[in-house]
Short mmCIF file of C-alpha atoms in Angstrom, two decimals:
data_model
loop_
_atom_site.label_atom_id
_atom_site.label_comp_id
_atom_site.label_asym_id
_atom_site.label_seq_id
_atom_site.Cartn_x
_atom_site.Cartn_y
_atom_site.Cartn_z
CA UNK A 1 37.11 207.01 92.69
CA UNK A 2 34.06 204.99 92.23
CA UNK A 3 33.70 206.39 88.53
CA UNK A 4 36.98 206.01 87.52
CA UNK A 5 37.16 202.69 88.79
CA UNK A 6 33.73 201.84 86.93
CA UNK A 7 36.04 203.82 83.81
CA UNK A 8 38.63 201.50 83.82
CA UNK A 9 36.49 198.34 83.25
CA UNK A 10 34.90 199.99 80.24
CA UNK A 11 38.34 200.67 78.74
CA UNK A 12 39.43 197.04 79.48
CA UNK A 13 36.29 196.19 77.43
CA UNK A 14 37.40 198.17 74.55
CA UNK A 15 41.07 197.18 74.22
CA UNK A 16 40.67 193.28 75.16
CA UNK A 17 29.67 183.55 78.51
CA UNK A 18 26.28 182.75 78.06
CA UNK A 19 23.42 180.92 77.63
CA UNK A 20 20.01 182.46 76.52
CA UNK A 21 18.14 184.59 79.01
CA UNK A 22 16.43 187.37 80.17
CA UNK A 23 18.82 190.57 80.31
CA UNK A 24 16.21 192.71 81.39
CA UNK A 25 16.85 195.14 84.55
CA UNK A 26 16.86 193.22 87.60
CA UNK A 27 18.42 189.88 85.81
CA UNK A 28 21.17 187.96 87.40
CA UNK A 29 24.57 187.66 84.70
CA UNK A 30 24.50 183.89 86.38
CA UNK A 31 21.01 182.95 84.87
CA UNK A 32 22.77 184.04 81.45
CA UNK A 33 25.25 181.53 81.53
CA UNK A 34 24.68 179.18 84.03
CA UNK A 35 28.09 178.42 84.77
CA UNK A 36 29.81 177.95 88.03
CA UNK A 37 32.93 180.83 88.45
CA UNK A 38 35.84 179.86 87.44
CA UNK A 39 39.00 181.39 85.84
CA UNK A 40 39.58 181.08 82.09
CA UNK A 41 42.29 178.85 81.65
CA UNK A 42 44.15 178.64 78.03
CA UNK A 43 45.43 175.32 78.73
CA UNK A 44 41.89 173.79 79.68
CA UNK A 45 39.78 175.88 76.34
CA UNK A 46 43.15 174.45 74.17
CA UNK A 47 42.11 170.78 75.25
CA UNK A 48 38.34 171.33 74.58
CA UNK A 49 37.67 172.05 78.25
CA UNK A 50 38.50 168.70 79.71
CA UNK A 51 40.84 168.09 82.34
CA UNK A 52 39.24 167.22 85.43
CA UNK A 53 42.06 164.83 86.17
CA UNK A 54 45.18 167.08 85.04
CA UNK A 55 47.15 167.77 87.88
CA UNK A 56 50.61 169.31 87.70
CA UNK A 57 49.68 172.54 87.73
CA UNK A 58 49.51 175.40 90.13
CA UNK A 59 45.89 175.88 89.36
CA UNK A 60 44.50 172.48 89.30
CA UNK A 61 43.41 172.67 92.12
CA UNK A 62 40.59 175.27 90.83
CA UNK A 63 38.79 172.51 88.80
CA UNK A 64 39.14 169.36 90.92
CA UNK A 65 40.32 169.91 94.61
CA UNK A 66 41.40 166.56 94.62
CA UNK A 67 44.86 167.82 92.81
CA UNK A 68 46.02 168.38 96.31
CA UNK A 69 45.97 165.26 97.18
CA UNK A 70 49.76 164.83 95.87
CA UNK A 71 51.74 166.89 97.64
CA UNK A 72 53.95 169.90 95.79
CA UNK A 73 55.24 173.29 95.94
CA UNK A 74 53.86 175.41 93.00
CA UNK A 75 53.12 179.40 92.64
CA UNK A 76 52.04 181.48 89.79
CA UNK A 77 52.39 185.16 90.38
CA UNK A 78 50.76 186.68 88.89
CA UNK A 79 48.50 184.79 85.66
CA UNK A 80 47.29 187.26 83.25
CA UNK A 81 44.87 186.28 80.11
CA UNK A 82 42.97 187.93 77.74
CA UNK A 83 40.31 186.85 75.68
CA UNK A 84 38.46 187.81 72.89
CA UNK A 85 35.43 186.49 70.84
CA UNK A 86 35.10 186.79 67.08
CA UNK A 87 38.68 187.18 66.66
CA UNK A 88 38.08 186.43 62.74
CA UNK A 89 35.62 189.17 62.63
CA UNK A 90 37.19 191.48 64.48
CA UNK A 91 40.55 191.21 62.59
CA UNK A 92 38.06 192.79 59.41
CA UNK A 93 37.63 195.74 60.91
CA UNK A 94 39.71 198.57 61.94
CA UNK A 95 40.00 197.89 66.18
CA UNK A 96 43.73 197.87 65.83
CA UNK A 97 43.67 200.67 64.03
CA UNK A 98 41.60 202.86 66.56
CA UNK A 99 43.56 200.95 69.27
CA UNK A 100 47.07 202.34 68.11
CA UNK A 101 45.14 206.12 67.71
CA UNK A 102 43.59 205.88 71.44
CA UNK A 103 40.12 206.36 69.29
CA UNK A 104 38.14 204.28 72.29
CA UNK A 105 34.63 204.84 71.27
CA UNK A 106 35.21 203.56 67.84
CA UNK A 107 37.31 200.63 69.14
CA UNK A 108 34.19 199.29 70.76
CA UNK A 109 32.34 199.99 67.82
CA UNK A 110 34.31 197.73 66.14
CA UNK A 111 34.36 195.34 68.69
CA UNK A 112 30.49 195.37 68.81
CA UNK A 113 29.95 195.57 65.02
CA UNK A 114 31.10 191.86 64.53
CA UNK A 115 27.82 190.67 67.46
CA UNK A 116 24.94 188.90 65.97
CA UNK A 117 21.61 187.90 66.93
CA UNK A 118 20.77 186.92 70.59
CA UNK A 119 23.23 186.17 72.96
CA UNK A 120 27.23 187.40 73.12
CA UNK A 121 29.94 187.99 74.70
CA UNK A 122 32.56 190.76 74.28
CA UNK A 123 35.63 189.77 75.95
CA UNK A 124 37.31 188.49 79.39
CA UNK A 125 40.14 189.71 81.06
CA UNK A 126 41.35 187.82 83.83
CA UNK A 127 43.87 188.38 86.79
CA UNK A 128 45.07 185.95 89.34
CA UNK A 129 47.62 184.57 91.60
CA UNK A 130 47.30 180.76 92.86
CA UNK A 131 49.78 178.50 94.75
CA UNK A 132 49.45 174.96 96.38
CA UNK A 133 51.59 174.57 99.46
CA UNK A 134 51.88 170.74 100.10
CA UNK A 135 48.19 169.65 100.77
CA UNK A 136 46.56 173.20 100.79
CA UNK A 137 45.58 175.39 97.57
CA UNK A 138 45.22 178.97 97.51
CA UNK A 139 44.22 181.78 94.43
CA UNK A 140 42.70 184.73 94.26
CA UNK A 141 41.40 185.79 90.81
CA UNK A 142 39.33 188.49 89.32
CA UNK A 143 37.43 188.62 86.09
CA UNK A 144 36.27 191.12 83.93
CA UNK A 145 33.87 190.58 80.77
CA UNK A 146 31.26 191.99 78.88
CA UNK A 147 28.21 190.96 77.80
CA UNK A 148 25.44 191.93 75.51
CA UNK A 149 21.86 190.54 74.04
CA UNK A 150 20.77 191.64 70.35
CA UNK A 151 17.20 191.50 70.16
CA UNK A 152 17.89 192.80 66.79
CA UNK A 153 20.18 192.14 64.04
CA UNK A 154 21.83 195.71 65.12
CA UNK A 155 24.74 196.37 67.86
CA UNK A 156 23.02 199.83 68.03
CA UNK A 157 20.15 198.37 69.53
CA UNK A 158 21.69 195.93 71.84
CA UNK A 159 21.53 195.66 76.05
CA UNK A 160 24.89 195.46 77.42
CA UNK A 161 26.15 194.23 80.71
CA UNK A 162 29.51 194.77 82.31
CA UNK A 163 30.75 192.02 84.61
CA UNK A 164 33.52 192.30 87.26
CA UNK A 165 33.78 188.51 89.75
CA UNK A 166 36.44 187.92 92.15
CA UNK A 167 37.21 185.02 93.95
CA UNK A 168 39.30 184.14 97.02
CA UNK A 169 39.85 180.12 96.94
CA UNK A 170 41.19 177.65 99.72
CA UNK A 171 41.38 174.23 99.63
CA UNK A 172 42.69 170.93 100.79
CA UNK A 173 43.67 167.64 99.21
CA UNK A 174 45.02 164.45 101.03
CA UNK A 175 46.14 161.44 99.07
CA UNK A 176 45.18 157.54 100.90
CA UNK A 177 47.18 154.80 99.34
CA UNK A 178 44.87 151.23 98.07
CA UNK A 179 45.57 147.98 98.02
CA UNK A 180 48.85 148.60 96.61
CA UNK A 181 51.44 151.16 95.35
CA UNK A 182 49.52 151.55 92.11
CA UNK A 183 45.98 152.53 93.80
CA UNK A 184 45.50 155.67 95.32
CA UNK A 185 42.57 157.83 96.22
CA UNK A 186 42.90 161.68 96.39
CA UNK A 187 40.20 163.50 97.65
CA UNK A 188 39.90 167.38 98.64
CA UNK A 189 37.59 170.35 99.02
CA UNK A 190 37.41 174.17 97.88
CA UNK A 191 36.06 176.60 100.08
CA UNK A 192 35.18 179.64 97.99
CA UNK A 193 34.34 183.84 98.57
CA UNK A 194 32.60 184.79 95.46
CA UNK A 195 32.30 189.00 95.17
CA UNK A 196 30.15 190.04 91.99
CA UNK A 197 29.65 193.23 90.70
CA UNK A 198 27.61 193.99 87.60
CA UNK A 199 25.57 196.84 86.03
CA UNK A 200 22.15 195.66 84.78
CA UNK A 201 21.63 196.19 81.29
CA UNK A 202 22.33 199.46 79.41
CA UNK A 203 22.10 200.56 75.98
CA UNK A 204 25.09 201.64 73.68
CA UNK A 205 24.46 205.43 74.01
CA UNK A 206 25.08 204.64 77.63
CA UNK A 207 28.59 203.05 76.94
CA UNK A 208 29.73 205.83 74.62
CA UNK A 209 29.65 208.37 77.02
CA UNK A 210 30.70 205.78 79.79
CA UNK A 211 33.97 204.85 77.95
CA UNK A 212 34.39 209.48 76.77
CA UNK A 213 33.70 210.07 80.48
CA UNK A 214 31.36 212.42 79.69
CA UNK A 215 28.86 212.09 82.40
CA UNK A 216 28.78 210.67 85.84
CA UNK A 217 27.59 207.05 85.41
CA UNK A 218 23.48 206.72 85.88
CA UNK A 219 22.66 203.28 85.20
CA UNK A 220 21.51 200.66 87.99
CA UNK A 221 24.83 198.54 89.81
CA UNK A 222 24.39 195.08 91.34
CA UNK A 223 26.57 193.69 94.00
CA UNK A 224 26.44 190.51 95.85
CA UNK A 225 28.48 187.82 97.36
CA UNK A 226 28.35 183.82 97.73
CA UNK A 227 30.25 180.82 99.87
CA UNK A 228 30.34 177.59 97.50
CA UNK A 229 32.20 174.88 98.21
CA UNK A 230 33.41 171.70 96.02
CA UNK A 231 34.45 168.71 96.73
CA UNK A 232 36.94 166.21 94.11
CA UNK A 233 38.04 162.81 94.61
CA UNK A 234 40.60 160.98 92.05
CA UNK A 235 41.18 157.29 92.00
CA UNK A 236 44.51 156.54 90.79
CA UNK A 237 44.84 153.18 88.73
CA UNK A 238 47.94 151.11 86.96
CA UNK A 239 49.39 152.35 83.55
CA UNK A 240 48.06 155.91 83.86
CA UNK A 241 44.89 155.79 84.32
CA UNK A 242 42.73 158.35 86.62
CA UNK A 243 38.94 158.53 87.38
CA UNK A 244 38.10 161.84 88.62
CA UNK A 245 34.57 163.24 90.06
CA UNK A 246 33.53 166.60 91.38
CA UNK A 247 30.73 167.90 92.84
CA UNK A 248 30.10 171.76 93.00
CA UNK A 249 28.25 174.87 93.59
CA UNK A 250 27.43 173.33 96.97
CA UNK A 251 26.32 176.51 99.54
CA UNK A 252 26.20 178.09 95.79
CA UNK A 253 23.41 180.96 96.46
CA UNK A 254 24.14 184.38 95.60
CA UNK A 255 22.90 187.04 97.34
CA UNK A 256 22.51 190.34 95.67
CA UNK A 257 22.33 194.17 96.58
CA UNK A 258 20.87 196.98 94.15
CA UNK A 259 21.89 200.26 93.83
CA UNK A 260 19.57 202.67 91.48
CA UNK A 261 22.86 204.66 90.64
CA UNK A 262 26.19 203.37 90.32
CA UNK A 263 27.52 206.53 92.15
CA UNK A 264 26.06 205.26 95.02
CA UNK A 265 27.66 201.90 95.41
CA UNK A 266 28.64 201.02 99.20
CA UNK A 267 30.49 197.72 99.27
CA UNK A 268 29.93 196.95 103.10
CA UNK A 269 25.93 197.89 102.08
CA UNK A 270 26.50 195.77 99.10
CA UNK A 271 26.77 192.60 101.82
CA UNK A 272 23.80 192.56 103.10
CA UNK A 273 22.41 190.93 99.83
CA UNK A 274 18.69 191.31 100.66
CA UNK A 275 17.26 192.91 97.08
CA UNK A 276 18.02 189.69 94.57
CA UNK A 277 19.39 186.00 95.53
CA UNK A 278 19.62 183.18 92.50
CA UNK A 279 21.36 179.98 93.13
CA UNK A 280 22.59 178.01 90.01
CA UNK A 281 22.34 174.40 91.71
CA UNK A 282 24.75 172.04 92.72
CA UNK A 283 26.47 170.30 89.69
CA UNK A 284 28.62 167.20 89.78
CA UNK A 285 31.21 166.34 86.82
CA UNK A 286 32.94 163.46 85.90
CA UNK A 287 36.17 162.19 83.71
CA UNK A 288 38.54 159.98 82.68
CA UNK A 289 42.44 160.65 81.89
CA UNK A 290 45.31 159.11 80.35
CA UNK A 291 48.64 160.04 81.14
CA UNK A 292 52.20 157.94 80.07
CA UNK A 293 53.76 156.22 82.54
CA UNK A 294 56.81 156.21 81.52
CA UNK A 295 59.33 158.43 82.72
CA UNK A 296 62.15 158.52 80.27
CA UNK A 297 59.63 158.74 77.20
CA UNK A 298 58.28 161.46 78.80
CA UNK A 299 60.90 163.64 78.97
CA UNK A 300 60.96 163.62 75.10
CA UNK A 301 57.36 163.04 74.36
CA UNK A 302 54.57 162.83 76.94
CA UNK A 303 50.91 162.35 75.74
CA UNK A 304 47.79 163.25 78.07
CA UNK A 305 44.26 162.25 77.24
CA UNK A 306 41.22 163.80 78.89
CA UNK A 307 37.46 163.31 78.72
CA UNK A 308 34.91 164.60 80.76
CA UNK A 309 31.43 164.70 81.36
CA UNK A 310 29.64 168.01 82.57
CA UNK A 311 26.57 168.35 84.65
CA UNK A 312 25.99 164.50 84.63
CA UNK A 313 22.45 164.76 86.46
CA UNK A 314 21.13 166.62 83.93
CA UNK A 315 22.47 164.38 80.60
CA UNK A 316 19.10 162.71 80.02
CA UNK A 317 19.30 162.24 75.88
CA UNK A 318 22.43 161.68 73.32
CA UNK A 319 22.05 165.01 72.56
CA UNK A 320 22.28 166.41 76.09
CA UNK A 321 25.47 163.72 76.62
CA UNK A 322 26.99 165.28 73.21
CA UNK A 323 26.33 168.90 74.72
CA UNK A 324 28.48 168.06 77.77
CA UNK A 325 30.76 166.53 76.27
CA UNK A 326 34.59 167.53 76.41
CA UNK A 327 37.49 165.57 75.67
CA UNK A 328 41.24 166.65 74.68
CA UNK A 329 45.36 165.72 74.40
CA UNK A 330 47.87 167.38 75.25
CA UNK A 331 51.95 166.53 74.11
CA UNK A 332 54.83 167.65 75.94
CA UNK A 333 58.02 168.07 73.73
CA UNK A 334 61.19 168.10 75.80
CA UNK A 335 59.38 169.26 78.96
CA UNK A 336 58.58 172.52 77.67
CA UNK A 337 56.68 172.89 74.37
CA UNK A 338 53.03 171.77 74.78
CA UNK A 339 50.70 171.15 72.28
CA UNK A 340 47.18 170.65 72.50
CA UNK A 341 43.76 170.22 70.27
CA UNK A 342 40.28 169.04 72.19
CA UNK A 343 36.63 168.18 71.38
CA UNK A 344 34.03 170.68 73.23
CA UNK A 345 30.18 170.74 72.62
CA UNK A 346 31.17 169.16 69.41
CA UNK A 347 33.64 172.27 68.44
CA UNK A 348 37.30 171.91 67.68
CA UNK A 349 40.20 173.63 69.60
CA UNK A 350 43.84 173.89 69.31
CA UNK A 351 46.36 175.38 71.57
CA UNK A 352 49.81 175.76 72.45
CA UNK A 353 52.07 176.09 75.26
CA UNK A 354 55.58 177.33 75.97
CA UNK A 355 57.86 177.19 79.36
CA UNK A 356 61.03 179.65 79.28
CA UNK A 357 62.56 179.55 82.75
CA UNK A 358 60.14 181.22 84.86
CA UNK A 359 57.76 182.26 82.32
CA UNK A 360 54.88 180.17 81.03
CA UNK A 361 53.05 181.70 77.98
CA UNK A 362 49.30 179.47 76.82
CA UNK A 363 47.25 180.19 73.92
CA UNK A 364 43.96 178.52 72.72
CA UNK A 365 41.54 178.87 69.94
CA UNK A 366 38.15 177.91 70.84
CA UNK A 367 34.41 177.95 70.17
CA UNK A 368 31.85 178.57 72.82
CA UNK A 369 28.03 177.33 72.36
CA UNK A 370 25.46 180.48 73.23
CA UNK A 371 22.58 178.90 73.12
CA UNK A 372 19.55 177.50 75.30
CA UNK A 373 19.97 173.70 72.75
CA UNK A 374 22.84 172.18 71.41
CA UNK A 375 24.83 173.57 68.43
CA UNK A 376 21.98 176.67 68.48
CA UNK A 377 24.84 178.96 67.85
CA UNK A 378 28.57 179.57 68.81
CA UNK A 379 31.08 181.69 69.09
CA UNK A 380 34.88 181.86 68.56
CA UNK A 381 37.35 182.95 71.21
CA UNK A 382 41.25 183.49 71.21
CA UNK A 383 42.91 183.21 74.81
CA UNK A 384 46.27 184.33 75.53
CA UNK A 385 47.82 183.46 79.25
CA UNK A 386 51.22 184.59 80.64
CA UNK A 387 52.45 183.36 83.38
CA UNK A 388 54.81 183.78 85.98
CA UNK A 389 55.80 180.01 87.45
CA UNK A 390 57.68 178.87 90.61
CA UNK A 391 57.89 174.59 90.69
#
């Protein structure tokens, strides 16, 4: 069960982020990218990756707690994306081809031949359900990705890592009313299980016969666990306005179990953490939004406009400010046609969404920096979200 399991997110590898690091064994995927978890969302890599003060949506609450402070009745059941890097590239070789002939091996060649030097990712896949229930926010998403180092300018040679991070999410908003009815202060918190399970980093060879299940799988497994929590407040203002700050990764240590063979994984052993811990820091965030205020425009043509600032504490230079950077828009045609373009790390991104009855369908194009400095190299990514919506 274990090995088929194990199976499975191979294949999703071969049909469907990071900063420079050591991928040696015994390396933690979170000192690769350095990110805090979080679900890939088509609407937020459309609008550059800004949107700390967007709320209207069942998953806001996921990047600023603080969107419970209004209360609503939202669900998505489930939310489904899929993403995959060099999309350009990739469309140059023959993956769909060896897709439609169930030729899996060669599929991931393909998917691999378009990596370059140093740092990459593969793909995501990512599966979730979130709701907000008045005041209170729940979700529980999983997601699977793969990613891979080139120390050379060869795929052949390349250490791979599969990822698999699930997350169960609770949190609570309030909103406190200022001055007068056009002040307001939200504020909430996220209280977060984090479950990570990754092999350390194995060659190509090792994949083949991984994804041909021809062999038991031998490489080392890691599994460990964290409890971070974030906290959001948004200060409402006149004509539209919205200042929004979050603090996170607070409690953010992981704590890490190794298991020489993945045929030996034990999840309740897996718990006890005691063979690896790595903590990426607590980070605090910061933006600004614009949304009309004026309800019968909006129902024909609503504007949003979103910057934020990443990682404040550690902006010390232009160029850091310029590296965490994000800002985007976002129009609303007729309440259900949304189109979007955004600013990220100084990369461009467009994306589109679409509300038919109960279905929601997203999709972004996007560029991802994969580098330890600024504009060292990136990487582009097409998301695609669907969406099942109760408002």
């Amino acid at each position: 069960m274990r090995k088929h399991i194990l199976i499975g997110l191979s294949l999703i590898a071969a049909v469907s982020s990071v900063f420079g690091a050591d991928v040696s064994p015994g390396s933690v995927p979170y000192t690769l990218c350095g990110e805090v978890f979080g679900p890939t969302s088509a609407r937020v890599t459309g609008m550059g990756g800004a949107g700390l003060g967007m709320t209207g949506y069942s998953d806001a609450f996921l990047y600023n707690p603080a969107a419970l402070g209004e209360s609503h009745f939202r669900l998505s059941v489930p939310t489904f994306s899929v993403t995959v890097f060099n999309p350009r590239k990739i469309n140059d070789t023959d993956f769909f081809d060896d897709v439609k002939d169930a030729d899996w091996v060669n599929a991931a060649d393909d998917l691999m031949s378009t990596l370059t030097y140093g740092m990459n990712e593969l793909e995501r896949v990512d599966l979730g359900i979130n709701g907000q229930f008045g005041h209170v926010g729940v979700a529980l998403n999983t997601r699977e990705r793969m990613l891979a180092n080139l120390n050379t300018s060869s795929y052949v040679d390349g250490e791979y890592i599969l990822e698999d991070t699930t997350a169960l999410t609770v949190g609570f908003g309030y909103r406190f009313p200022l001055f007068s009815d056009q002040f307001s202060l939200d504020i909430g918190a996220n209280a977060q299980f984090l479950y990570q399970l990754y092999t350390q980093a194995i060659d190509k060879t090792t994949i083949d016969a991984f994804i041909d299940d021809q062999s038991d799988p031998t490489f080392p497994l890691v599994a460990g666990w964290a409890l971070p929590f974030a906290a959001g407040v948004n200060l409402n203002l006149p004509l539209g306005f919205r200042a929004s700050g979050v603090v996170r990764n607070l409690n953010g240590k992981f704590r890490y179990q190794l298991f020489s063979e993945a045929k030996d994984f034990d999840f309740g052993e897996s718990l006890k953490g005691e063979d690896l811990s790595y903590d990426a820091g607590v980070r605090f965030d910061a933006g600004v939004m614009w949304s009309s205020p004026f309800p019968m425009l909006n129902k024909l043509f609503h504007p949003t406009l979103s910057v934020d600032v990443l990682d404040v504490a550690r902006i010390s230079d232009k160029e850091d400010l310029l590296g965490n950077l994000y800002a985007g828009a976002q129009v609303t045609l007729f309440n259900f046609l949304d189109v979007r373009c955004g600013l990220a790390q100084g990369y461009q991104s467009v994306g589109i969404g679409l509300d038919v009855l109960v279905f929601h369908i997203d999709a972004s194009y996007w560029r991802r920096e994969y580098g330890e400095n600024y504009l060292d190299k990136s990487i582009d990514a097409l998301t695609l979200r669907f969406q099942l919506l109760t408002r």
